CSV table of C-alpha atoms in Angstrom, one decimal:
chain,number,residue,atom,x,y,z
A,29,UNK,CA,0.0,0.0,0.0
A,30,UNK,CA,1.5,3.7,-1.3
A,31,UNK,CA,2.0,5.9,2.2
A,32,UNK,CA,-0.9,8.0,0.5
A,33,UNK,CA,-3.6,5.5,-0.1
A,34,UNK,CA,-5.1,5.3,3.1
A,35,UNK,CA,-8.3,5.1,4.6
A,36,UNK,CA,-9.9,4.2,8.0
A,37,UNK,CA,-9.5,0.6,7.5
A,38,UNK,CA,-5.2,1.0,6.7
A,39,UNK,CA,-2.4,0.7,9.4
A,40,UNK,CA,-1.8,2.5,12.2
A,41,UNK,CA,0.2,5.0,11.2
A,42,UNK,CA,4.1,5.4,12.9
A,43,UNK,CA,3.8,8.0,15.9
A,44,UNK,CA,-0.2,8.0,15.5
A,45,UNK,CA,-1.0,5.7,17.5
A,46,UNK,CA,-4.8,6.9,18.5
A,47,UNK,CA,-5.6,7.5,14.7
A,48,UNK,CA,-8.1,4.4,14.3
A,49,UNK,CA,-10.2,5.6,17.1
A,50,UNK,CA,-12.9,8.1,16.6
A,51,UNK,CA,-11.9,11.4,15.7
A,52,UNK,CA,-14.5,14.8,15.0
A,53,UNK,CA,-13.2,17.8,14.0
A,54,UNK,CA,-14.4,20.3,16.2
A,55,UNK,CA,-16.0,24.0,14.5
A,56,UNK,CA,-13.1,25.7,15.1
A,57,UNK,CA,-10.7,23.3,13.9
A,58,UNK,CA,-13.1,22.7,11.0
A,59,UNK,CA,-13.2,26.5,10.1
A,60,UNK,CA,-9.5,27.1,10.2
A,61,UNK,CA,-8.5,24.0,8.6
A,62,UNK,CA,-11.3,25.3,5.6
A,63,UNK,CA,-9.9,28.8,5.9
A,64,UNK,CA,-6.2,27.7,4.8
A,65,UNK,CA,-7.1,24.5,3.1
A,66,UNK,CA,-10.4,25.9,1.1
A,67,UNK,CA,-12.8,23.0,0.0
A,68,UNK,CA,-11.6,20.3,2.2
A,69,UNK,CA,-15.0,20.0,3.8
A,70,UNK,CA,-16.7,19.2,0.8
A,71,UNK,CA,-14.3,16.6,0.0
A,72,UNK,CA,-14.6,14.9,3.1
A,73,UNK,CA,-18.1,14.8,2.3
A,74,UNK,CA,-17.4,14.0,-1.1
A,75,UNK,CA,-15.9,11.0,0.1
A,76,UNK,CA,-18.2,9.5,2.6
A,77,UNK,CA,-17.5,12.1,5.7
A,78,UNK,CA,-20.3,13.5,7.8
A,79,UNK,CA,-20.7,17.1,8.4
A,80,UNK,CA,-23.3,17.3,11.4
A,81,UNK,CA,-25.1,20.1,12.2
A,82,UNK,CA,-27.4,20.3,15.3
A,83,UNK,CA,-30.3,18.4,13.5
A,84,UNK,CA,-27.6,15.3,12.7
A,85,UNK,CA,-25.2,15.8,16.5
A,86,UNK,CA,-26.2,14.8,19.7
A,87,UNK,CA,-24.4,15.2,23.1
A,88,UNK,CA,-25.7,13.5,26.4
A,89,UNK,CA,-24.8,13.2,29.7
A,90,UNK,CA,-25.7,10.9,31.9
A,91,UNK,CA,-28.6,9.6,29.2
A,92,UNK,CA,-30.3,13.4,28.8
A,93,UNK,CA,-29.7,15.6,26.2
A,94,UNK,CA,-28.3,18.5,26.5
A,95,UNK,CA,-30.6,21.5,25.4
A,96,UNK,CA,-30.4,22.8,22.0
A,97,UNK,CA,-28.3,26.2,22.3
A,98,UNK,CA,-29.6,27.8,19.0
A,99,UNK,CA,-26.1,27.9,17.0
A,100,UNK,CA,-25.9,26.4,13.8
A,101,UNK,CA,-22.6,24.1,14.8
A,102,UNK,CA,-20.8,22.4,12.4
A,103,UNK,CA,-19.2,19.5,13.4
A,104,UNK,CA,-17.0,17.1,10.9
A,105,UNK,CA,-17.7,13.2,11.7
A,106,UNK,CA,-14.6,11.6,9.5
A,107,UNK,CA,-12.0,8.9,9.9
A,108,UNK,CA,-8.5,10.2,10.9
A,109,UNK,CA,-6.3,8.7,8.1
A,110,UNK,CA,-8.9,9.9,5.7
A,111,UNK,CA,-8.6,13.6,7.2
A,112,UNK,CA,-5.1,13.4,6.8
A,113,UNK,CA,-4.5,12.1,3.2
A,114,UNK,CA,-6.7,14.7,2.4
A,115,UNK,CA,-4.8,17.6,4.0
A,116,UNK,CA,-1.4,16.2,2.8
A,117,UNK,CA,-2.9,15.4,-0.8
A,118,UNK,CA,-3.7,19.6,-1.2
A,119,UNK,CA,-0.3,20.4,0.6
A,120,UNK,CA,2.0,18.4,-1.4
A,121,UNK,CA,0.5,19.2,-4.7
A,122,UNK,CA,1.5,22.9,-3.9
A,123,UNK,CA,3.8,23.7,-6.6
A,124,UNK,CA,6.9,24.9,-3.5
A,125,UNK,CA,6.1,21.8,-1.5
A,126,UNK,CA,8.3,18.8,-1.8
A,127,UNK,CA,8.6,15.4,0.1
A,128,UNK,CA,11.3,13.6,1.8
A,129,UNK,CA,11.2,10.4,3.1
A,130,UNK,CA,13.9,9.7,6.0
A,131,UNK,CA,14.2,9.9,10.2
A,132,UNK,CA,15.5,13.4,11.4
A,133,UNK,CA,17.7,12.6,13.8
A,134,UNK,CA,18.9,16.1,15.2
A,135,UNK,CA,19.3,19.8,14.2
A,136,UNK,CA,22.1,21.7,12.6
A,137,UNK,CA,22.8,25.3,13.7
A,138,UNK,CA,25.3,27.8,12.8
A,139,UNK,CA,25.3,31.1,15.1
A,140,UNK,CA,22.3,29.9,17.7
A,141,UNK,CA,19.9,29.2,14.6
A,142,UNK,CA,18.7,26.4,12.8
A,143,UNK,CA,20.0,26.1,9.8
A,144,UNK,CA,19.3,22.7,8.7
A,145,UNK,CA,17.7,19.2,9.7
A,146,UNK,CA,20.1,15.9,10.2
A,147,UNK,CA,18.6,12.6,9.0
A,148,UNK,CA,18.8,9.3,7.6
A,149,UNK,CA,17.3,7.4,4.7
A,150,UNK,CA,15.5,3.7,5.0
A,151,UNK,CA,18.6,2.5,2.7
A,152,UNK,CA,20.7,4.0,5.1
A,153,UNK,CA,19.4,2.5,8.1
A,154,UNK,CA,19.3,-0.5,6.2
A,155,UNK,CA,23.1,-0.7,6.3
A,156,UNK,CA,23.4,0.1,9.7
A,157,UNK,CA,22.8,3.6,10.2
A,158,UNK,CA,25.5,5.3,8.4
A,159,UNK,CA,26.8,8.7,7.6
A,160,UNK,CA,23.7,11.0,8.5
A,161,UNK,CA,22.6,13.4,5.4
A,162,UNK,CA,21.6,17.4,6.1
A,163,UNK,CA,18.6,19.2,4.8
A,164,UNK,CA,19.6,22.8,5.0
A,165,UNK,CA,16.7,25.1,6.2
A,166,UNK,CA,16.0,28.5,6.7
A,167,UNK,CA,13.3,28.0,9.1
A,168,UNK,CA,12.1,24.5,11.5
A,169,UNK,CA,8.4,22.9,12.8
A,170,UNK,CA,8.7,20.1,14.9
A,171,UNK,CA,5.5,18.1,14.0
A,172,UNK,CA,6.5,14.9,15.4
A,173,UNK,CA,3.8,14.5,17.8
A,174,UNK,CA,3.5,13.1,21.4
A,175,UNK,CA,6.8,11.5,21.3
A,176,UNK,CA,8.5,14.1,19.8
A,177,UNK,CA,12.4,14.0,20.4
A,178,UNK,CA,13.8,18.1,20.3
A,179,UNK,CA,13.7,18.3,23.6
A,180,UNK,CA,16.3,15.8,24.2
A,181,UNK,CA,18.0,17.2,20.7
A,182,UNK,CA,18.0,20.2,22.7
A,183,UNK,CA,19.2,19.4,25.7
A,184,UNK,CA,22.0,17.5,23.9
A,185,UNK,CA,23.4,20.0,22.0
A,186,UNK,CA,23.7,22.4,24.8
A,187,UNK,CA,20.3,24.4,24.7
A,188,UNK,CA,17.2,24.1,27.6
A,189,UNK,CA,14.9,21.9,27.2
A,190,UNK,CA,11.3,22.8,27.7
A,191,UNK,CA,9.7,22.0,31.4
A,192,UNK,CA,7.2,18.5,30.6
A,193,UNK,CA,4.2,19.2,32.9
A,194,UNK,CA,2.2,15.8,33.3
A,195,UNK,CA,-1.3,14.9,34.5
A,196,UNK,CA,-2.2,11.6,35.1
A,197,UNK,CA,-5.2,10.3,33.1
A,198,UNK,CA,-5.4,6.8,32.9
A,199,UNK,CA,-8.0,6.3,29.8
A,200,UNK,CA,-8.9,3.8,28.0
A,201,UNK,CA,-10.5,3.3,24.4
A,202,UNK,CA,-11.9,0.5,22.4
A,203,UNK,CA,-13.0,1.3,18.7
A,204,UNK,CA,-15.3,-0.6,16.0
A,205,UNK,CA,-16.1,-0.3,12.6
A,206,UNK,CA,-19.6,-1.5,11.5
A,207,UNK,CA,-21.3,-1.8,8.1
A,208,UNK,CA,-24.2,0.7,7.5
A,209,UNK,CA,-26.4,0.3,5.2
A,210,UNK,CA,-29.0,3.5,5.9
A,211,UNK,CA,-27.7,7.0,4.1
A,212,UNK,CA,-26.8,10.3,5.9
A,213,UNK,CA,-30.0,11.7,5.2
A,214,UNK,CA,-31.8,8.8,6.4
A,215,UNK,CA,-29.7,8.6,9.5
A,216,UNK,CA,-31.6,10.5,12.6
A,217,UNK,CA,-28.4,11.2,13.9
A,218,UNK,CA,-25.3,10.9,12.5
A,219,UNK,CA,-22.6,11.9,15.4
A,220,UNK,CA,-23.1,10.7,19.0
A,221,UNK,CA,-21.8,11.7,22.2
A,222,UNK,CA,-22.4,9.9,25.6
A,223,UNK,CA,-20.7,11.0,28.6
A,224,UNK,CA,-21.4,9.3,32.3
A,225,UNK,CA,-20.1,10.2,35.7
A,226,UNK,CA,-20.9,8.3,38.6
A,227,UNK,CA,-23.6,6.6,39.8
A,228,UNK,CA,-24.5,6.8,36.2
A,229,UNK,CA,-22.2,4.7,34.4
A,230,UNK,CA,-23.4,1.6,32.7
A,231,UNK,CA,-21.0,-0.7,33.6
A,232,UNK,CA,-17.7,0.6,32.9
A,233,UNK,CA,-18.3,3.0,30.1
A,234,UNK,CA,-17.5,7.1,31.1
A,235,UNK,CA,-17.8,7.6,27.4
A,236,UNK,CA,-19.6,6.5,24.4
A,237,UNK,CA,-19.4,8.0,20.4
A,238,UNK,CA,-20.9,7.0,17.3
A,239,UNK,CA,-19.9,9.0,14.0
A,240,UNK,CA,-21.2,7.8,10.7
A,241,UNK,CA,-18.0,7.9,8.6
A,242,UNK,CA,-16.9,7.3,4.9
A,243,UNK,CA,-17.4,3.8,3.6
A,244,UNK,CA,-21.1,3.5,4.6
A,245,UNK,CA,-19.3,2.9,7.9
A,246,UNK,CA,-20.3,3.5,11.9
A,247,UNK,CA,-17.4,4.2,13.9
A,248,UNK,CA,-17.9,3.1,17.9
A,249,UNK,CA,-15.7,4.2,20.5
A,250,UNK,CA,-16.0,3.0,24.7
A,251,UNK,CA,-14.0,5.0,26.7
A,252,UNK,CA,-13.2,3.8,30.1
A,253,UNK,CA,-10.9,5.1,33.0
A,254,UNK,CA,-8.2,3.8,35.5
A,255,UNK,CA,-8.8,0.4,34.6
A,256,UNK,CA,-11.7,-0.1,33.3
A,257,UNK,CA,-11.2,-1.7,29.7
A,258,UNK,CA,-14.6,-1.4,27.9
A,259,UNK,CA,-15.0,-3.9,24.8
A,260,UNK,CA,-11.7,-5.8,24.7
A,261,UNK,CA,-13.4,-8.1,22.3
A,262,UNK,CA,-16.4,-8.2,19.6
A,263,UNK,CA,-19.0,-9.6,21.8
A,264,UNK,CA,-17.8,-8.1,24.8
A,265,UNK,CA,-17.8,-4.6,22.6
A,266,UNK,CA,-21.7,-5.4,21.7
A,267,UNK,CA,-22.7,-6.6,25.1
A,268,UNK,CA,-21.9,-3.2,26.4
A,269,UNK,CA,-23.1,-1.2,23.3
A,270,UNK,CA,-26.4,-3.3,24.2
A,271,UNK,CA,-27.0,-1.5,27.6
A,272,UNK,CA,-26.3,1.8,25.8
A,273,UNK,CA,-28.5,4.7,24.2
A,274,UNK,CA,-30.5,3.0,21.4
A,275,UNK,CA,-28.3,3.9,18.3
A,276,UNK,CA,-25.6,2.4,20.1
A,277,UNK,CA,-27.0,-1.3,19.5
A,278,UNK,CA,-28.5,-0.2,16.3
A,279,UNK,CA,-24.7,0.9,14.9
A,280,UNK,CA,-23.3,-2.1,16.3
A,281,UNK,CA,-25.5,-4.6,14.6
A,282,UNK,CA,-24.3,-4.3,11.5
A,283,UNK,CA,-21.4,-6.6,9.9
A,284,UNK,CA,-17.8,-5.7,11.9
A,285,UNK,CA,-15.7,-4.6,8.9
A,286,UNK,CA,-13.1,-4.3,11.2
A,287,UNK,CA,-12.4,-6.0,15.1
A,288,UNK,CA,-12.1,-3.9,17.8
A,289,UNK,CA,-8.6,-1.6,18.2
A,290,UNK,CA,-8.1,-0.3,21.6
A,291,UNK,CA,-5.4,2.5,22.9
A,292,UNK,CA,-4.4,3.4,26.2
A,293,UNK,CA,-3.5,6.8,27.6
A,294,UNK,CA,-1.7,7.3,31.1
A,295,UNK,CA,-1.5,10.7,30.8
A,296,UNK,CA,-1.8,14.1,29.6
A,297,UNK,CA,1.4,16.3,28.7
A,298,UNK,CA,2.2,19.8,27.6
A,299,UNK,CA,5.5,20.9,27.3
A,300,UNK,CA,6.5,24.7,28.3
A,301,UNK,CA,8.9,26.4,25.4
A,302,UNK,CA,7.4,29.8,27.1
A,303,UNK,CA,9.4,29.6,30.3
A,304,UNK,CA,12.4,28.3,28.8
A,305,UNK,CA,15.4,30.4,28.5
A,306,UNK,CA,17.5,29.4,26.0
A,307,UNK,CA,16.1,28.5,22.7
A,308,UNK,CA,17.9,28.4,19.2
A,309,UNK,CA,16.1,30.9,16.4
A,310,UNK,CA,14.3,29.6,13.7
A,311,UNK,CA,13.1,26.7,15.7
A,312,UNK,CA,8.8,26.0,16.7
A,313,UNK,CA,7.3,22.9,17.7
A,314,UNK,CA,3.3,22.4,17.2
A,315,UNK,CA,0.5,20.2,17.4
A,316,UNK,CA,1.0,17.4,19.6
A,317,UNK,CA,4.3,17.7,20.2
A,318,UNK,CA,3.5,21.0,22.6
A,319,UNK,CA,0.4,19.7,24.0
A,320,UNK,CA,-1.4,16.5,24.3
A,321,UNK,CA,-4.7,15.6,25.9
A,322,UNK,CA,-7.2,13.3,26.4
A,323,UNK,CA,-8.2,12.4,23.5
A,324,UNK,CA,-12.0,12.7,24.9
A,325,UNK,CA,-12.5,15.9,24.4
A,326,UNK,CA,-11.5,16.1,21.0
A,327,UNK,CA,-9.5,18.8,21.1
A,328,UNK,CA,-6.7,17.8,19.3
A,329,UNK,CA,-6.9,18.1,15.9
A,330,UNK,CA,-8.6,21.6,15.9
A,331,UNK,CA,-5.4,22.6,18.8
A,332,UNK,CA,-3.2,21.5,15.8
A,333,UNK,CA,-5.2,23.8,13.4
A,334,UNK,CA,-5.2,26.9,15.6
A,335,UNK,CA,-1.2,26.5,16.0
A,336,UNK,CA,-0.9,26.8,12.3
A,337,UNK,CA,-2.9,30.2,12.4
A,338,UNK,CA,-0.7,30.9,15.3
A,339,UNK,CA,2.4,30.8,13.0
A,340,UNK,CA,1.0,32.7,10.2
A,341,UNK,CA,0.1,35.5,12.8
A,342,UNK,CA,3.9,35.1,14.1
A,343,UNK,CA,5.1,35.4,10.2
A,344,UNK,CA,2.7,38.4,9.4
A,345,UNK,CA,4.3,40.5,12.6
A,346,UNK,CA,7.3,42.0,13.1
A,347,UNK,CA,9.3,38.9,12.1
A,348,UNK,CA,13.0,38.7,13.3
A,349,UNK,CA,14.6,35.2,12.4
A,350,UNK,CA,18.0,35.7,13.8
A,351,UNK,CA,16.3,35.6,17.7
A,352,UNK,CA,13.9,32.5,19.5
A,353,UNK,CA,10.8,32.6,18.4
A,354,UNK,CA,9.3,33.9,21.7
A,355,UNK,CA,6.6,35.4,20.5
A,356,UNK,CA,5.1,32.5,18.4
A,357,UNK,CA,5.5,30.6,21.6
A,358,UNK,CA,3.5,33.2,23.2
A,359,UNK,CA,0.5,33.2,20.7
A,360,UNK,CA,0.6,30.0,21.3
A,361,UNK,CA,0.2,29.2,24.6
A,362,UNK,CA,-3.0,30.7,24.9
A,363,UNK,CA,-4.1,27.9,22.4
A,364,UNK,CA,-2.6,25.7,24.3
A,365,UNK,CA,-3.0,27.3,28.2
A,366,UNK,CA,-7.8,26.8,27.0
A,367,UNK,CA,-7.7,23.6,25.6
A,368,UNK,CA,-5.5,21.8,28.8
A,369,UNK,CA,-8.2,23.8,31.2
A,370,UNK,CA,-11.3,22.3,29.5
A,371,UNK,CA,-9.3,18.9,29.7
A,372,UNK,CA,-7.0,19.1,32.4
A,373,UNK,CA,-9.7,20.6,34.8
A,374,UNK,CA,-11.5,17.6,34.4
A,375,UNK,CA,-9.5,15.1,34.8
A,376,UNK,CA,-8.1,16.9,38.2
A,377,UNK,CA,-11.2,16.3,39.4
A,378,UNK,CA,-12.1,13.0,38.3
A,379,UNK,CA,-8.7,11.8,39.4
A,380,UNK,CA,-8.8,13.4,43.4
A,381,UNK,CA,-12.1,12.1,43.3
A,382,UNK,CA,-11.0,8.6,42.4
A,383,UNK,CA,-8.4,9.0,45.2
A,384,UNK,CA,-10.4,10.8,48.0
A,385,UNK,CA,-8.0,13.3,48.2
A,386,UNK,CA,-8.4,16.7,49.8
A,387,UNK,CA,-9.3,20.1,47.2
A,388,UNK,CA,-8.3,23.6,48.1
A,389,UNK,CA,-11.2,25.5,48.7
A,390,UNK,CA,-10.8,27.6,45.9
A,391,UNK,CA,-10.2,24.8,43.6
A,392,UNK,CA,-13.6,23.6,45.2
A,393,UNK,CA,-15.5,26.4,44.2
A,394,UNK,CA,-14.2,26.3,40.4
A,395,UNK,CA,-15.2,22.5,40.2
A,396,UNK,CA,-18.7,23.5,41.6
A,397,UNK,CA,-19.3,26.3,39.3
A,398,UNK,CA,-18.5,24.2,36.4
A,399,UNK,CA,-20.7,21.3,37.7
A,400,UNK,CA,-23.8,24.1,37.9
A,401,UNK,CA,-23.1,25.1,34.1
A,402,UNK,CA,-22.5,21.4,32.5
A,403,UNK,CA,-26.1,20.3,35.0
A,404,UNK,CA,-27.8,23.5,33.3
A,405,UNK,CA,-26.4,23.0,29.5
A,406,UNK,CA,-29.3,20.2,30.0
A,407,UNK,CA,-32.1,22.3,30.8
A,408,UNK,CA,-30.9,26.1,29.7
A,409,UNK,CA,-29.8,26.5,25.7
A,410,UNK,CA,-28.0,30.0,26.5
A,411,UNK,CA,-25.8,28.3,29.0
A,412,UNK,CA,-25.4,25.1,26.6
A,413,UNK,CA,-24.3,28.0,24.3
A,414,UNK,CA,-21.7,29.2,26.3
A,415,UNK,CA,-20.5,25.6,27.3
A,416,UNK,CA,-20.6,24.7,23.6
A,417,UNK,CA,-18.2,27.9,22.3
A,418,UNK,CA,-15.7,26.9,24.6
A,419,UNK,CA,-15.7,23.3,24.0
A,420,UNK,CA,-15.8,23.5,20.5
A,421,UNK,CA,-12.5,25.5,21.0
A,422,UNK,CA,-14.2,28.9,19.7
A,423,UNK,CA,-14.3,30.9,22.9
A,424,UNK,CA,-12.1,30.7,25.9
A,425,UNK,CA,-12.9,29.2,29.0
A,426,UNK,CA,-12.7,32.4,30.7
A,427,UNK,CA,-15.9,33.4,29.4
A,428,UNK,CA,-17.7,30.8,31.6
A,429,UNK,CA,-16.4,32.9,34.6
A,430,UNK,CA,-18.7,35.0,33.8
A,431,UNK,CA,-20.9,35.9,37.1
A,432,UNK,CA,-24.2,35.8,34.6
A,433,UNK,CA,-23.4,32.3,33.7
A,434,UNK,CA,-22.9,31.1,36.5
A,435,UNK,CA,-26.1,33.1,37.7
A,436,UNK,CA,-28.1,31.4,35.1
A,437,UNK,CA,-27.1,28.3,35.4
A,438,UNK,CA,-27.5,27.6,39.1
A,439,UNK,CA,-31.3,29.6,38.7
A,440,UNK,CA,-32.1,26.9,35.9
A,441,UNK,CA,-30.7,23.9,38.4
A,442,UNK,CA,-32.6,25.0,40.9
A,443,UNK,CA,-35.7,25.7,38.7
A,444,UNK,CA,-36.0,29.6,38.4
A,445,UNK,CA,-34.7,32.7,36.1
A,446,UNK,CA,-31.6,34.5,36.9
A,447,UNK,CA,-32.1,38.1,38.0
């Protein structure tokens, strides 16, 4: 199989290692991946994607619905390989793009920049690791994901090397592919989101998604956490689909076109290139290998897209090249510094809950506030509006501070209208 002909049913992909488990773009990613990739939506769609809008989405907790918050939403229901043969298929056909197939193995510099990229071929390696080759460039992105290795480039050739900030996050996910024989404008929904806290959870299930993807396809994902493993096998898989939401059982009935994958997470990681001192020039790092979450809140792929507007921003300004790119970092962060407070604020509290540890009293009150606005984005559709705009990555999460939010949401808890 050619490295480009890929689909949801091809290999794992090296470094990717989450990419046969559900994946929706998010609006934001989805509206900045259109704005510098123009027409990608429609190929998705062109090819079997889903693009759900709040007639064809449905998000749950605990079995209710949460109340329709009047925004048309666009969300993007698609297979990750498919996603990215797409992107790379637009990128590489751009007449100043070419490709080279090799391991970077370390940086070049010449006066405290980068000035090139060290690597080795597959013939090379096949030999033993040779001589390493150079690519000379005038300007560096680490895209290497989770596992990236600059920071130990860095710290090797005598440069700091980011701080690694970790939160534990034990998660676990098992996906599916079924056969689907009904078409996206039969379908009554067409991208599914269950989320259960305790004493809610139906067996060991926090999480539950159905997208309908490409290939007349329903992809089925059963998150569990700590160690709870969800669906290990086929008929394990169904049995707990069974005692879920009814298109849960009805996606799951069809023919398995593929058995169950599952992926494990211990933990979330973000790595801080803001607070480090010494950086060479001409040097950024994006996407995963900055941040990386849990996967459940789908923040990923859209994080990835809002760095790349974060380094046209950073080339549009008052560029100078010969220092460290301090102020893309900065841009950056601010990406990065929402997305890990939706994520990392919940996990926090999921995992002191799991231990029985003691919370700071201010810490206390944040958690409480947020479980009176997720209660109300049940029962009030201007609170699941702002809930929504931050968790579709299109507002920050600073805007649920807001006293009126929180004003609303604990007078529709409790049953009455905010003054």
């Amino acid at each position: 199989m050619e490295p480009d002909d890929i689909s949801a049913e091809s290999q794992t992909r090296p470094g990717v290692p989450q990419d046969q488990q559900v994946h929706t773009l998010l609006p934001a990613g989805r509206l900045w991946v259109e704005r510098w990739i123009p027409g990608v939506t429609r190929e998705a769609q062109d090819r079997g994607a889903s693009l759900c809008g709040p007639d064809k989405s449905l998000t749950a907790f605990n079995g209710i619905p949460q109340a329709p918050d009047g925004v048309d939403h666009q969300l993007l229901a698609i297979g990750r390989p498919l996603l990215e043969s797409l992107i790379r298929a637009r990128v590489t056909a751009l007449p100043n793009v070419s490709v080279l197939r090799a391991r970077a193995t370390g940086l070049r510099y010449t006066d405290g920049a980068v000035d090139g990229v060290r690597f080795v071929t597959t013939s090379t390696e096949e030999q033993g690791e040779g001589p390493t080759s150079v690519l000379a460039a005038d300007f560096v992105v680490d895209a290497m994901g989770r596992s990236s290795r600059l920071p130990n480039w860095l710290k090797r050739d005598g440069y700091e090397q980011p701080r690694l900030e970790r939160l534990e996050a034990p998660i676990n996910y098992a996906t599916a592919l079924f056969e689907r024989p009904a078409k996206f404008e039969d379908l009554e929904k067409a991208g599914v989101l269950q989320l259960f806290t305790p004493p809610h959870i139906p067996g060991d299930v926090a999480g539950a998604a159905a997208n309908a993807i490409e290939g007349q396809q329903w992809l089925v994902m059963l998150v569990g956490y700590g160690d709870a493993r969800p669906g290990r096998t086929m008929d394990e898989f169904r049995e707990v689909c069974a005692k879920l939401p009814s298109v849960f059982p009805e996606a799951t009935s069809g023919t398995a076109t593929r058995q169950v994958v599952t992926y494990r997470q211990a933990e979330s990681r973000r790595r801080h290139f803001v607070g480090a001192a010494r950086l060479p020039a001409r040097l950024v790092s994006v996407g995963d290998a900055v941040a990386s979450f849990n996967p459940s809140y789908g923040q990923g792929m859209s994080s990835a897209a809002l760095h790349a507007s974060c380094l046209s921003s950073y080339f549009d300004g008052d560029l100078n090249l010969e220092a460290a790119a301090t102020e893309f970092f900065r841009l950056q962060q601010v990406v990065v510094d929402a997305a890990w407070g939706v994520s990392a604020g919940g996990d926090a509290a999921r995992l002191d809950e799991a231990k029985g540890a003691d919370v700071p009293e201010d810490v206390g009150r944040q958690r409480w506030a947020m479980e009176q606005i997720t209660r109300a984005t049940l029962v009030d559709g201007d609170v699941a509006r702002a809930f929504n705009n931050v968790s579709y990555m299109l507002r920050h999460p600073a805007t649920l501070a807001d006293p009126a939010v929180l004003a609303k949401a604990v007078a529709a808890n409790e049953g009455g209208t905010a003054a």
